[in-house]
CSV table of N, CA and C in Angstrom, one decimal:
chain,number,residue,atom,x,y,z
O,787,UNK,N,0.8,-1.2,0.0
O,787,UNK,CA,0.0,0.0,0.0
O,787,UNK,C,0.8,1.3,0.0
O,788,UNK,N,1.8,1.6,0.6
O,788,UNK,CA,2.6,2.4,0.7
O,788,UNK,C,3.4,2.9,-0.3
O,789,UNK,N,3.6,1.9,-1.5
O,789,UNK,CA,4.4,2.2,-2.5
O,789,UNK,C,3.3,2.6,-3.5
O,790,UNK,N,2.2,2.2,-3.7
O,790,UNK,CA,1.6,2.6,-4.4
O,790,UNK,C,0.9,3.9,-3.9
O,791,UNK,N,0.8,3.9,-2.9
O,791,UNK,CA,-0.1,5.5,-2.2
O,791,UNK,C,1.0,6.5,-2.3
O,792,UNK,N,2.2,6.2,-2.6
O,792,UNK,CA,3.3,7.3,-2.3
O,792,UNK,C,4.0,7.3,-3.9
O,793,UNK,N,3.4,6.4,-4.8
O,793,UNK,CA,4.6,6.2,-5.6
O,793,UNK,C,5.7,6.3,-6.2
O,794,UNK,N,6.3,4.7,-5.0
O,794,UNK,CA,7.4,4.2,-5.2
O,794,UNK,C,7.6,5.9,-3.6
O,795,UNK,N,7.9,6.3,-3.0
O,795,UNK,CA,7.8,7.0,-2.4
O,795,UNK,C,8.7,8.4,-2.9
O,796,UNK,N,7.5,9.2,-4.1
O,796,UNK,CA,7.9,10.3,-4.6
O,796,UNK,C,7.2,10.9,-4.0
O,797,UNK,N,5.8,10.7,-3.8
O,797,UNK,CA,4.6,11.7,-3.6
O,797,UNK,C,4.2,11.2,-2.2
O,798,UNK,N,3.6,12.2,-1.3
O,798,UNK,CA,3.0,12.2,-0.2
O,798,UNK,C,3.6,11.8,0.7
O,799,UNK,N,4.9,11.7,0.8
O,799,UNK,CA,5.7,11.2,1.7
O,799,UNK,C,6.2,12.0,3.2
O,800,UNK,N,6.5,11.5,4.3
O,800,UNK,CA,6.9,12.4,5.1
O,800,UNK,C,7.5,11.6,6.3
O,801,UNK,N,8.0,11.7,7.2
O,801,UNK,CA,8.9,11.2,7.9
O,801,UNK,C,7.9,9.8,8.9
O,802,UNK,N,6.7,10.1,8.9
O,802,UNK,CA,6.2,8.6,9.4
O,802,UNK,C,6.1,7.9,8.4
O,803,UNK,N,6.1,8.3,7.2
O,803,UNK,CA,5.7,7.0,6.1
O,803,UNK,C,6.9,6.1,5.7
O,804,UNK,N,8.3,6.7,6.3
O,804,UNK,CA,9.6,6.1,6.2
O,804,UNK,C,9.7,5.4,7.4
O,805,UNK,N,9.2,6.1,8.8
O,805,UNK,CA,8.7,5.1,10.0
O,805,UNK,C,8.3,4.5,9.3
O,806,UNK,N,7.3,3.6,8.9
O,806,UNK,CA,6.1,2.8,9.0
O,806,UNK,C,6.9,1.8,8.0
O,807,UNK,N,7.7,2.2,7.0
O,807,UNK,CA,8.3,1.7,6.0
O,807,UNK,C,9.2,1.0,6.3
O,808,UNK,N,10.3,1.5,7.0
O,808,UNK,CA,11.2,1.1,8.1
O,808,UNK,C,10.9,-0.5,9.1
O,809,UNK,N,9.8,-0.3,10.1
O,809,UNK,CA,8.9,-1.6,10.6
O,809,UNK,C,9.0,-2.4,9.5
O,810,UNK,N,8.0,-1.8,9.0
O,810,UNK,CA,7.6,-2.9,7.6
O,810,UNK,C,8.9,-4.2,7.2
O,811,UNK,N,10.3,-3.0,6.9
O,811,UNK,CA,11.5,-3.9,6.4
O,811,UNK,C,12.1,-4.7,7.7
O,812,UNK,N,12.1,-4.2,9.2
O,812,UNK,CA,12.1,-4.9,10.1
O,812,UNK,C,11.6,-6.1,10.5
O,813,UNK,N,10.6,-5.8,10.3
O,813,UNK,CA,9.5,-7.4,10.3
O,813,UNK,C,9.2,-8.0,9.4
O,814,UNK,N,9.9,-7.8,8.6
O,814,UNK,CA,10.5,-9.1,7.4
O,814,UNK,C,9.9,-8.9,6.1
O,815,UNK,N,9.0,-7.4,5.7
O,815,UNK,CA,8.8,-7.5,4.5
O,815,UNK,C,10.1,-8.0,3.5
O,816,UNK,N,9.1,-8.1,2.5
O,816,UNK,CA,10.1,-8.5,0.9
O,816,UNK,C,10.1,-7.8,0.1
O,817,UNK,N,11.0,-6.8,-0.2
O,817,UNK,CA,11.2,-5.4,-1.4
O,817,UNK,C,11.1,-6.2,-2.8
O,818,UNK,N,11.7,-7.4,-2.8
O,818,UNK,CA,11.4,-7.9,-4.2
O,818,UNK,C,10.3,-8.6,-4.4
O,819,UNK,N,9.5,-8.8,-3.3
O,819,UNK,CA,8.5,-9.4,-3.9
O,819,UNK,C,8.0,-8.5,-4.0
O,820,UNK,N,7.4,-7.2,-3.0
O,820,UNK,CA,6.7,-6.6,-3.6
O,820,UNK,C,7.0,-5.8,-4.9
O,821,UNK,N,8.1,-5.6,-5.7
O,821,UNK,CA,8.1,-5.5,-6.8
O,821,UNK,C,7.9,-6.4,-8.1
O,822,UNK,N,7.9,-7.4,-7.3
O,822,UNK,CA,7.6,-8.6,-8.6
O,822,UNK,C,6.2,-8.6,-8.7
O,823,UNK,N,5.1,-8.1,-8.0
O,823,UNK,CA,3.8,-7.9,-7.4
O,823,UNK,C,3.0,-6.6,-8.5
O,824,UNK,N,4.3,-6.1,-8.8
O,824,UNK,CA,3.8,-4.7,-9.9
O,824,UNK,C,4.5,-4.5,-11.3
O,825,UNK,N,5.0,-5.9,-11.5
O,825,UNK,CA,5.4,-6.1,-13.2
O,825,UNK,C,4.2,-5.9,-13.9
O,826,UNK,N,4.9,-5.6,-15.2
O,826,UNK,CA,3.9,-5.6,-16.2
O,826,UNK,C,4.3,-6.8,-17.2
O,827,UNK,N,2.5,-6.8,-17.7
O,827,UNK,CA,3.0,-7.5,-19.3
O,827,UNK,C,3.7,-6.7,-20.1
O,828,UNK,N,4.1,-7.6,-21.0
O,828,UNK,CA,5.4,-7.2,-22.2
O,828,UNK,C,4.1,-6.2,-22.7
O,829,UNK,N,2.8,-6.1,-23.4
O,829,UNK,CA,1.5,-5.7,-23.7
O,829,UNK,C,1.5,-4.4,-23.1
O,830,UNK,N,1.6,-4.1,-21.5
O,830,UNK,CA,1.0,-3.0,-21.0
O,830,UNK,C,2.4,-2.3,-20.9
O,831,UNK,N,3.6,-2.7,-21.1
O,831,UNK,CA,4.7,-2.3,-21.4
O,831,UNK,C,5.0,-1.5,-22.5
O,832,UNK,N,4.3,-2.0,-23.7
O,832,UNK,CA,4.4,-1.2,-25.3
O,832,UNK,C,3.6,-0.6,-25.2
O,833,UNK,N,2.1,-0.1,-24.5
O,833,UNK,CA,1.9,0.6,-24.1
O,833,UNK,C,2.1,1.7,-24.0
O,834,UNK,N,2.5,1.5,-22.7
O,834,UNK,CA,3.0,2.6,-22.2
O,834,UNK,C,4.0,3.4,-22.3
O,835,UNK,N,5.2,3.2,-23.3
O,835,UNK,CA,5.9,3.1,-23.8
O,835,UNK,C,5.7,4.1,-25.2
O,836,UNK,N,4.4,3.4,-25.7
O,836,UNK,CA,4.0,4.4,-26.7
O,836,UNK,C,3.0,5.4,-26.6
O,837,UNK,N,2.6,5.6,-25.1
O,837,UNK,CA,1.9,6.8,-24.5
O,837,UNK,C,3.1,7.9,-24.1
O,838,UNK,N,4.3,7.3,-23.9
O,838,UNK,CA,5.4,8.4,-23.9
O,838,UNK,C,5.8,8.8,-25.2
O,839,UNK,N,6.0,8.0,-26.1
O,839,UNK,CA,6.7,7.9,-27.3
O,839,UNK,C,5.8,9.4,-28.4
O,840,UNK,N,4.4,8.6,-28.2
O,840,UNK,CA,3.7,9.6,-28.7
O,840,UNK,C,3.5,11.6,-28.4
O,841,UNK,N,3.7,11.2,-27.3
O,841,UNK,CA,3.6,12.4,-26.6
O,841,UNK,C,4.1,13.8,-27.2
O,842,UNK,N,3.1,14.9,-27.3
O,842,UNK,CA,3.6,16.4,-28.0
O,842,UNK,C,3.1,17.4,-26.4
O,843,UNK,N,4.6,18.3,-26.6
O,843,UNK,CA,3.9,19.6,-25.2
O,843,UNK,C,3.5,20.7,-25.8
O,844,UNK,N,2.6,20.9,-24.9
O,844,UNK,CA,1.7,22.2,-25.7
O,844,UNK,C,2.4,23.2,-24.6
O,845,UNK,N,2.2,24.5,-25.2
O,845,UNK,CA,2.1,25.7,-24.3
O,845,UNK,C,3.6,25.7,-22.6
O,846,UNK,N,4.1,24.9,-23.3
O,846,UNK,CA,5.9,24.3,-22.8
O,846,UNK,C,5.8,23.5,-21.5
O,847,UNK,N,4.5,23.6,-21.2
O,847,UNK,CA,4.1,22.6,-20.0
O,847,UNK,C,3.4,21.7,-19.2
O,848,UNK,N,2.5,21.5,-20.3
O,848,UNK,CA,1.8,20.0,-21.2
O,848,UNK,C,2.0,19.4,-22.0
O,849,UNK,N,1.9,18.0,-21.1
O,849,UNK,CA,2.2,16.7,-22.2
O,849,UNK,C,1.0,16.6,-22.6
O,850,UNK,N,0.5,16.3,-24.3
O,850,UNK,CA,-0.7,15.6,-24.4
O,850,UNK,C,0.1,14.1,-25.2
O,851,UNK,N,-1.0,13.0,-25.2
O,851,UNK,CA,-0.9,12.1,-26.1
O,851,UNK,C,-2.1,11.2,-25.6
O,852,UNK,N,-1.4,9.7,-26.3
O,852,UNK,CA,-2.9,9.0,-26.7
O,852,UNK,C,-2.1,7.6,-27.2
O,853,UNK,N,-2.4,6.9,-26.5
O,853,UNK,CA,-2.3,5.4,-26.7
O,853,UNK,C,-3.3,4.4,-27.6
O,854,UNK,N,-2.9,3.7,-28.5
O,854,UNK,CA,-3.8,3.0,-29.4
O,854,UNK,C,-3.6,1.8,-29.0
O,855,UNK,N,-4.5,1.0,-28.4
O,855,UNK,CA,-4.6,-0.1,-27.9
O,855,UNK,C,-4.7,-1.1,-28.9
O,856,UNK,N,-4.2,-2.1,-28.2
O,856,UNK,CA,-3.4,-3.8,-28.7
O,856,UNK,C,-5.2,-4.6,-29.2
O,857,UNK,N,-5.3,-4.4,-30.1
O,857,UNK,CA,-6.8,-5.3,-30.3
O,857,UNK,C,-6.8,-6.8,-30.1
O,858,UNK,N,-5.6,-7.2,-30.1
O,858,UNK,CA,-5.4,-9.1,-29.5
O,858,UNK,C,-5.8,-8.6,-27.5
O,859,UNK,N,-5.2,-7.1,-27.2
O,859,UNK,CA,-5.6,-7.3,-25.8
O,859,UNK,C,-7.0,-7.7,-25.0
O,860,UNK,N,-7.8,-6.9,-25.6
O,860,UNK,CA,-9.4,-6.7,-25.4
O,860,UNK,C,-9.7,-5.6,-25.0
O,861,UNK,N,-9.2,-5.1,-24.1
O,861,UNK,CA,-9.6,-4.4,-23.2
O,861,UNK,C,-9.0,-3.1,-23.4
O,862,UNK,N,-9.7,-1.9,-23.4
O,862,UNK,CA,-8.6,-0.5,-23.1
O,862,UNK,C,-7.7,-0.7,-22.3
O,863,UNK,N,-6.4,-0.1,-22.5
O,863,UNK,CA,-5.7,0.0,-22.1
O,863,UNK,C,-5.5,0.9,-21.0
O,864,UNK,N,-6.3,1.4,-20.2
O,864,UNK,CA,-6.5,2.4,-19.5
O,864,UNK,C,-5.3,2.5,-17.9
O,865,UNK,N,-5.2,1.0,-17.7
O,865,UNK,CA,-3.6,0.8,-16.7
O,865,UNK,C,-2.3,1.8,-16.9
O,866,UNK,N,-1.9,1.2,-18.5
O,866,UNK,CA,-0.9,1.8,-19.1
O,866,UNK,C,-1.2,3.4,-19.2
O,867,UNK,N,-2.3,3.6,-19.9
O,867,UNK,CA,-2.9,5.3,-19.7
O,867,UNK,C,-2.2,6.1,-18.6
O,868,UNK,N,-2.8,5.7,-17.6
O,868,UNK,CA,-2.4,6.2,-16.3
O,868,UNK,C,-0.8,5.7,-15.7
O,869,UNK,N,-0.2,5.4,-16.2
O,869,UNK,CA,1.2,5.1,-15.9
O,869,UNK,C,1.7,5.7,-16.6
O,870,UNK,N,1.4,5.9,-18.1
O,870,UNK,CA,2.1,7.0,-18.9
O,870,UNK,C,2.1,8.3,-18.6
O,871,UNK,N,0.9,8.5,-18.4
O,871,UNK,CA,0.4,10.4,-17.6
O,871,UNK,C,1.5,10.4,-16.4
O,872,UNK,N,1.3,9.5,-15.7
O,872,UNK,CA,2.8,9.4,-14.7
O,872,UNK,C,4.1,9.9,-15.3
O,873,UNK,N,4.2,9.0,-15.9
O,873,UNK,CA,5.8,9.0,-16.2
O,873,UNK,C,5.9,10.7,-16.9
O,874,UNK,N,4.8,11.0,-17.8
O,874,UNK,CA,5.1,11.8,-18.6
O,874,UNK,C,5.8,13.1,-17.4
O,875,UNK,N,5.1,13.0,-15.9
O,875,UNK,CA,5.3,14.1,-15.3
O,875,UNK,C,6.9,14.3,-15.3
O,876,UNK,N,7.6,13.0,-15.2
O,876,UNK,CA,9.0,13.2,-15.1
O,876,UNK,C,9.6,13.8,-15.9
O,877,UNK,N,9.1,14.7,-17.2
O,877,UNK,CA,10.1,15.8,-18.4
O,877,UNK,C,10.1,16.4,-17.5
O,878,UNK,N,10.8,17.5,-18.1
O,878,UNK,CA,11.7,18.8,-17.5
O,878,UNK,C,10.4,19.6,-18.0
O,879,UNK,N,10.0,20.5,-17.0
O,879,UNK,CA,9.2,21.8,-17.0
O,879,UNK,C,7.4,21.2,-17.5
O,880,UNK,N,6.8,19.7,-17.3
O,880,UNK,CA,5.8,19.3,-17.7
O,880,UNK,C,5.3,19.4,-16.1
O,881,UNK,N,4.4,20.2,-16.3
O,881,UNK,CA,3.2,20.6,-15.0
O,881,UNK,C,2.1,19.3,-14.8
O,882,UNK,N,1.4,19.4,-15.9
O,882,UNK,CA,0.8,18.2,-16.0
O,882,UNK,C,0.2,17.4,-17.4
O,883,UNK,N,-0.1,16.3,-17.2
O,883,UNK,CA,0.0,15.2,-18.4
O,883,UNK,C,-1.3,14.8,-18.9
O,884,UNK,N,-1.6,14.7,-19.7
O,884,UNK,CA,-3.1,13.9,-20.3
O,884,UNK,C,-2.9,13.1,-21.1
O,885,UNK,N,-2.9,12.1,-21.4
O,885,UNK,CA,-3.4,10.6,-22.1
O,885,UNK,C,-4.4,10.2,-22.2
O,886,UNK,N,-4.5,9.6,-23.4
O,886,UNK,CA,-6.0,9.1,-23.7
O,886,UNK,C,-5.8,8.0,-24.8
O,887,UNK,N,-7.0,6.8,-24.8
O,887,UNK,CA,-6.9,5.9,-25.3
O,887,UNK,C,-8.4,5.6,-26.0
O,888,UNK,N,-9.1,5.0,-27.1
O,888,UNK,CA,-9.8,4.9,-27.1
O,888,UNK,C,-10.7,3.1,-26.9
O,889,UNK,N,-11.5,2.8,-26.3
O,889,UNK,CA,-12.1,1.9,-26.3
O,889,UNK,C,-12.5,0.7,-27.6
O,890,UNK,N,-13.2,-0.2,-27.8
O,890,UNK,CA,-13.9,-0.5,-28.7
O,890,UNK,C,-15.2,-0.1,-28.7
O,891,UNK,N,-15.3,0.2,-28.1
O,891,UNK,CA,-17.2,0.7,-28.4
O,891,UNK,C,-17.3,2.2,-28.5
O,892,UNK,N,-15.7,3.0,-28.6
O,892,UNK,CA,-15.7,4.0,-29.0
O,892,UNK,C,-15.4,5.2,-28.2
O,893,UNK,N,-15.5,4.7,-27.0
O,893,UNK,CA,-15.2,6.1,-25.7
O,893,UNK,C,-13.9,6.2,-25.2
O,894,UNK,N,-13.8,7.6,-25.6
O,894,UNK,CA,-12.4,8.0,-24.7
O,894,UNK,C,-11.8,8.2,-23.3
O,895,UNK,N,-11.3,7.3,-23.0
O,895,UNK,CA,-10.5,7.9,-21.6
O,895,UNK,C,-9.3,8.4,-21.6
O,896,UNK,N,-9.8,9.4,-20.8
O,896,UNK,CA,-9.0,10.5,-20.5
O,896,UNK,C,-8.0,10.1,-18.7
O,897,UNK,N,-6.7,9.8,-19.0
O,897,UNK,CA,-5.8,10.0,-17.4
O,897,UNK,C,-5.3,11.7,-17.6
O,898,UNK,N,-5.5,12.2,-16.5
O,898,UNK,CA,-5.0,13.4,-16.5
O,898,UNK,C,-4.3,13.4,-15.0
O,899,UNK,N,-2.8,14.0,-14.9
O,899,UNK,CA,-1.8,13.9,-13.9
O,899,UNK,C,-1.3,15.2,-13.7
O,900,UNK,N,-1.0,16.0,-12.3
O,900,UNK,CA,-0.3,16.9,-12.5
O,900,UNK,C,1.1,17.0,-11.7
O,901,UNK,N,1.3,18.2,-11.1
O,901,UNK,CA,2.8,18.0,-10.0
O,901,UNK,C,2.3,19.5,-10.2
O,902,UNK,N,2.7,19.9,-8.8
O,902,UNK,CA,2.5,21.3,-8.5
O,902,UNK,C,1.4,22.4,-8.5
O,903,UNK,N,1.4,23.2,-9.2
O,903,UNK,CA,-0.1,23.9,-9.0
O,903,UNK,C,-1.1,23.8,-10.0
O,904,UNK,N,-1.3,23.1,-10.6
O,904,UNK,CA,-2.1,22.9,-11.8
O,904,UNK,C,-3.1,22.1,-11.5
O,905,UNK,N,-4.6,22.2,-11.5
O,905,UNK,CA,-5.5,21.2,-10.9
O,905,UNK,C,-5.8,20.4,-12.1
O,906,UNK,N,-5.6,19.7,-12.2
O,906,UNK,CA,-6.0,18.5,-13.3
O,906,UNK,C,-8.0,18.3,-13.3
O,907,UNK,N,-8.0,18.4,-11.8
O,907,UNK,CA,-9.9,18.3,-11.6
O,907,UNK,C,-10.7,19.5,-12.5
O,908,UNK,N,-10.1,20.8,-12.6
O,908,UNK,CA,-10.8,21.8,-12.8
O,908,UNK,C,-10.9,21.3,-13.8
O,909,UNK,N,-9.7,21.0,-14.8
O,909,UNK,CA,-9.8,20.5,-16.3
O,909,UNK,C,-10.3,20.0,-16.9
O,910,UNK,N,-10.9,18.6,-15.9
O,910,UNK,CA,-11.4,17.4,-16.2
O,910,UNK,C,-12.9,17.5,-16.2
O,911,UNK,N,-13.1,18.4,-15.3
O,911,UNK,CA,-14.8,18.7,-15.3
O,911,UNK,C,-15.3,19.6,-16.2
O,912,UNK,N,-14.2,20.1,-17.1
O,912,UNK,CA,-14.9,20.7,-18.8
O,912,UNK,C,-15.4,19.7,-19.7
O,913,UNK,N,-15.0,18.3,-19.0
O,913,UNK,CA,-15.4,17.3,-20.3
O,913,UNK,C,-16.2,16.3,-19.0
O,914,UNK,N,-16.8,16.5,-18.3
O,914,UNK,CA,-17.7,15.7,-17.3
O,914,UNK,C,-17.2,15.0,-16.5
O,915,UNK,N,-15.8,15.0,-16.4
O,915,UNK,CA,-14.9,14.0,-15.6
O,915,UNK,C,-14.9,15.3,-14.1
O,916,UNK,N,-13.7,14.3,-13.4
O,916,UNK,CA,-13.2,14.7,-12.1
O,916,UNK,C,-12.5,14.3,-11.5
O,917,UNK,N,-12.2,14.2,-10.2
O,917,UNK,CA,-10.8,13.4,-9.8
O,917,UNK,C,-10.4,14.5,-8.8
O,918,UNK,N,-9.1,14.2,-8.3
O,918,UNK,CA,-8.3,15.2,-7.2
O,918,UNK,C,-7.4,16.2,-8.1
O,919,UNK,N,-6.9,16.9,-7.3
O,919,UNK,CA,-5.9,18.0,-8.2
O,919,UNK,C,-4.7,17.8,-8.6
O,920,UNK,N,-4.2,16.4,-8.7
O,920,UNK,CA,-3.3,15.8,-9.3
O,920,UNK,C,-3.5,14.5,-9.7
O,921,UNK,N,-4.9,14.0,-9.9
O,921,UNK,CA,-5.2,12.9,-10.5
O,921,UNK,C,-6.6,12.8,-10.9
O,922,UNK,N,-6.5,13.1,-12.1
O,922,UNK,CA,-8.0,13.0,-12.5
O,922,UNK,C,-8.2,12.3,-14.0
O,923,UNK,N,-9.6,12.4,-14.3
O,923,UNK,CA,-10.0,11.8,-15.7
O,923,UNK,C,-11.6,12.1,-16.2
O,924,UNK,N,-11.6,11.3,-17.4
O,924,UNK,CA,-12.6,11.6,-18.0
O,924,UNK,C,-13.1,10.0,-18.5
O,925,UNK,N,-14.2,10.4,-19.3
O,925,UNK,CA,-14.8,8.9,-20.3
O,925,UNK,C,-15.5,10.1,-21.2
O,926,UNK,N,-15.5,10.2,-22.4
O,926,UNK,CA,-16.2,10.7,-23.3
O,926,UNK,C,-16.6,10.3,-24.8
O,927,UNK,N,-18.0,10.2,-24.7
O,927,UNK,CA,-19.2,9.1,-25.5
O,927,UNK,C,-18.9,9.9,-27.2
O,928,UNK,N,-18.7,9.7,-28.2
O,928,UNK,CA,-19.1,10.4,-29.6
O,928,UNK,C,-18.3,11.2,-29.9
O,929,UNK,N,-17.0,11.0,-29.6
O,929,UNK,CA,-15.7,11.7,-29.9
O,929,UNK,C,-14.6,11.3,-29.8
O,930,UNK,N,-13.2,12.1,-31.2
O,930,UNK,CA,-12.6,11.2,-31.2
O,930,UNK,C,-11.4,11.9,-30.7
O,931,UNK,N,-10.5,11.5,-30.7
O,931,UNK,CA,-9.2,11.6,-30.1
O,931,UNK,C,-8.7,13.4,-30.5
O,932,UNK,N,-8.8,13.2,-31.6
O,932,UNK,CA,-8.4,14.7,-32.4
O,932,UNK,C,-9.0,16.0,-32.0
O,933,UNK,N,-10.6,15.5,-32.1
O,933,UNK,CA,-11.6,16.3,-31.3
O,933,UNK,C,-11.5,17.6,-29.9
O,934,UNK,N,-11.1,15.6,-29.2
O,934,UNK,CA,-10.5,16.0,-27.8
O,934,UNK,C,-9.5,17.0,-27.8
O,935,UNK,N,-8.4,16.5,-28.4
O,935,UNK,CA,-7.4,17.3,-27.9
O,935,UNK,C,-7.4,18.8,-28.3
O,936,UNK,N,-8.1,18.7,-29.4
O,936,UNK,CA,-8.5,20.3,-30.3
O,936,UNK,C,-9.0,21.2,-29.0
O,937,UNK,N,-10.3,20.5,-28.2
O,937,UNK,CA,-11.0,21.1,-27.0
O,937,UNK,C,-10.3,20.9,-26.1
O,938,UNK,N,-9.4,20.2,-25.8
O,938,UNK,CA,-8.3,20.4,-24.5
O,938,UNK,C,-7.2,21.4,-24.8
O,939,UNK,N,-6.7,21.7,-25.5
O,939,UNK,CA,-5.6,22.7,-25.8
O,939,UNK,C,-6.3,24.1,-25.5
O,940,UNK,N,-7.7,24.4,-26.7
O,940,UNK,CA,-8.0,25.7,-26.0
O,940,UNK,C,-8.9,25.5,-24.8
O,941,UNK,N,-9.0,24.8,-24.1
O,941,UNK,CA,-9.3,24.6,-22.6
O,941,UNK,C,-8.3,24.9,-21.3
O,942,UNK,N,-6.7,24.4,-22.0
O,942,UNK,CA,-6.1,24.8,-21.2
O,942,UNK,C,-5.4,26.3,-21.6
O,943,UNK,N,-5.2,26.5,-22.1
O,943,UNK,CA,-4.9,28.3,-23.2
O,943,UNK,C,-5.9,29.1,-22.4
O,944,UNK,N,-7.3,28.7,-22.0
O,944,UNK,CA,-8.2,29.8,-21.9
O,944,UNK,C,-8.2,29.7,-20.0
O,945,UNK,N,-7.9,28.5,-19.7
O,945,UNK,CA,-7.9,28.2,-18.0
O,945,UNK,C,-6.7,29.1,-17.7
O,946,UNK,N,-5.1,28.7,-18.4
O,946,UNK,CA,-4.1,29.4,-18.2
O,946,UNK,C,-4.3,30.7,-18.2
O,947,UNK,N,-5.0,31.4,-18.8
O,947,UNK,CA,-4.9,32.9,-19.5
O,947,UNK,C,-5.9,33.5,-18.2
O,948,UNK,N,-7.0,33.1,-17.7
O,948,UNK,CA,-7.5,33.0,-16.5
O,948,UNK,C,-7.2,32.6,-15.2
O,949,UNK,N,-5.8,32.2,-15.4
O,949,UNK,CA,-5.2,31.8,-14.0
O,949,UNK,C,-6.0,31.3,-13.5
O,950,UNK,N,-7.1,29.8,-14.0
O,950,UNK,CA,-7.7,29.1,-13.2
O,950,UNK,C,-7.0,28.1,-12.9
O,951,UNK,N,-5.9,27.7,-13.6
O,951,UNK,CA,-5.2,26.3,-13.2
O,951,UNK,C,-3.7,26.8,-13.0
């Protein structure tokens, strides 16, 4: 729980959660197991991989991109989504990240990620989503990827220029 509530212990961290961490390795947890516990498939690896790969920044401190899911997978890829929006936070001068993939039956999801003062929620509830201020999303019915991003760019242009985010 701890690694993933803090991830890998970047975020939310503070000197009891290295207490607690600390016990933990005292009473015999297993660092490799619990890392062998959060492998990925080779599948949600290329992925995510190509939610980085893809990625363009807008406005010098937004990542956007968009993952095209594995049709042998089944399923959106929406795991990888949100691990890409992660990683993407790690560029130099990216505030926050949005990914998006689209389903088979046509709907988009949206991972939206930030770091620092940028609420990802405010953003996400222009397209009916929501989430916390560093972790949020969307699902949107009858549109496609291009669409989106068209309406996310001047969404965030017109939020920035309003100092709402």
């Amino acid at each position: 729980g701890i690694v993933i509530d803090t991830d890998n212990f970047l975020t939310k961290t503070g000197v009891r959660t290295f207490e607690a961490a600390s016990f933990l390795r005292k009473s015999g947890a297993d660092v490799t197991r619990v890392r062998k516990m959060f492998r990925s498939s080779m599948v949600e690896l290329k992925e995510r991989a190509q939610g980085i790969s893809n990625a363009e920044i807008f406005m010098e401190h937004f990542a956007i991109s968009y993952v095209d899911p594995d049709k042998t997978a089944g399923d959106a890829p929406t795991v990888p989504v949100a691990k890409a929006a992660n990683e993407l936070l790690n560029v130099e001068n990216i505030d926050a990240s949005f990914v998006v993939t689209e389903a088979e039956d046509g709907i988009l999801y949206i991972s939206a990620r930030s770091i620092g003062d940028v609420n990802v929620q405010l953003v996400m509830e222009k397209f009916n989503g929501g989430g916390h201020a560093n972790i949020a999303g969307a699902q949107l019915k009858d549109k496609k990827k291009e669409e989106f991003f068209e309406e996310l760019k001047k969404v965030l242009l017109e939020m920035t220029q309003a100092e709402e985010i």
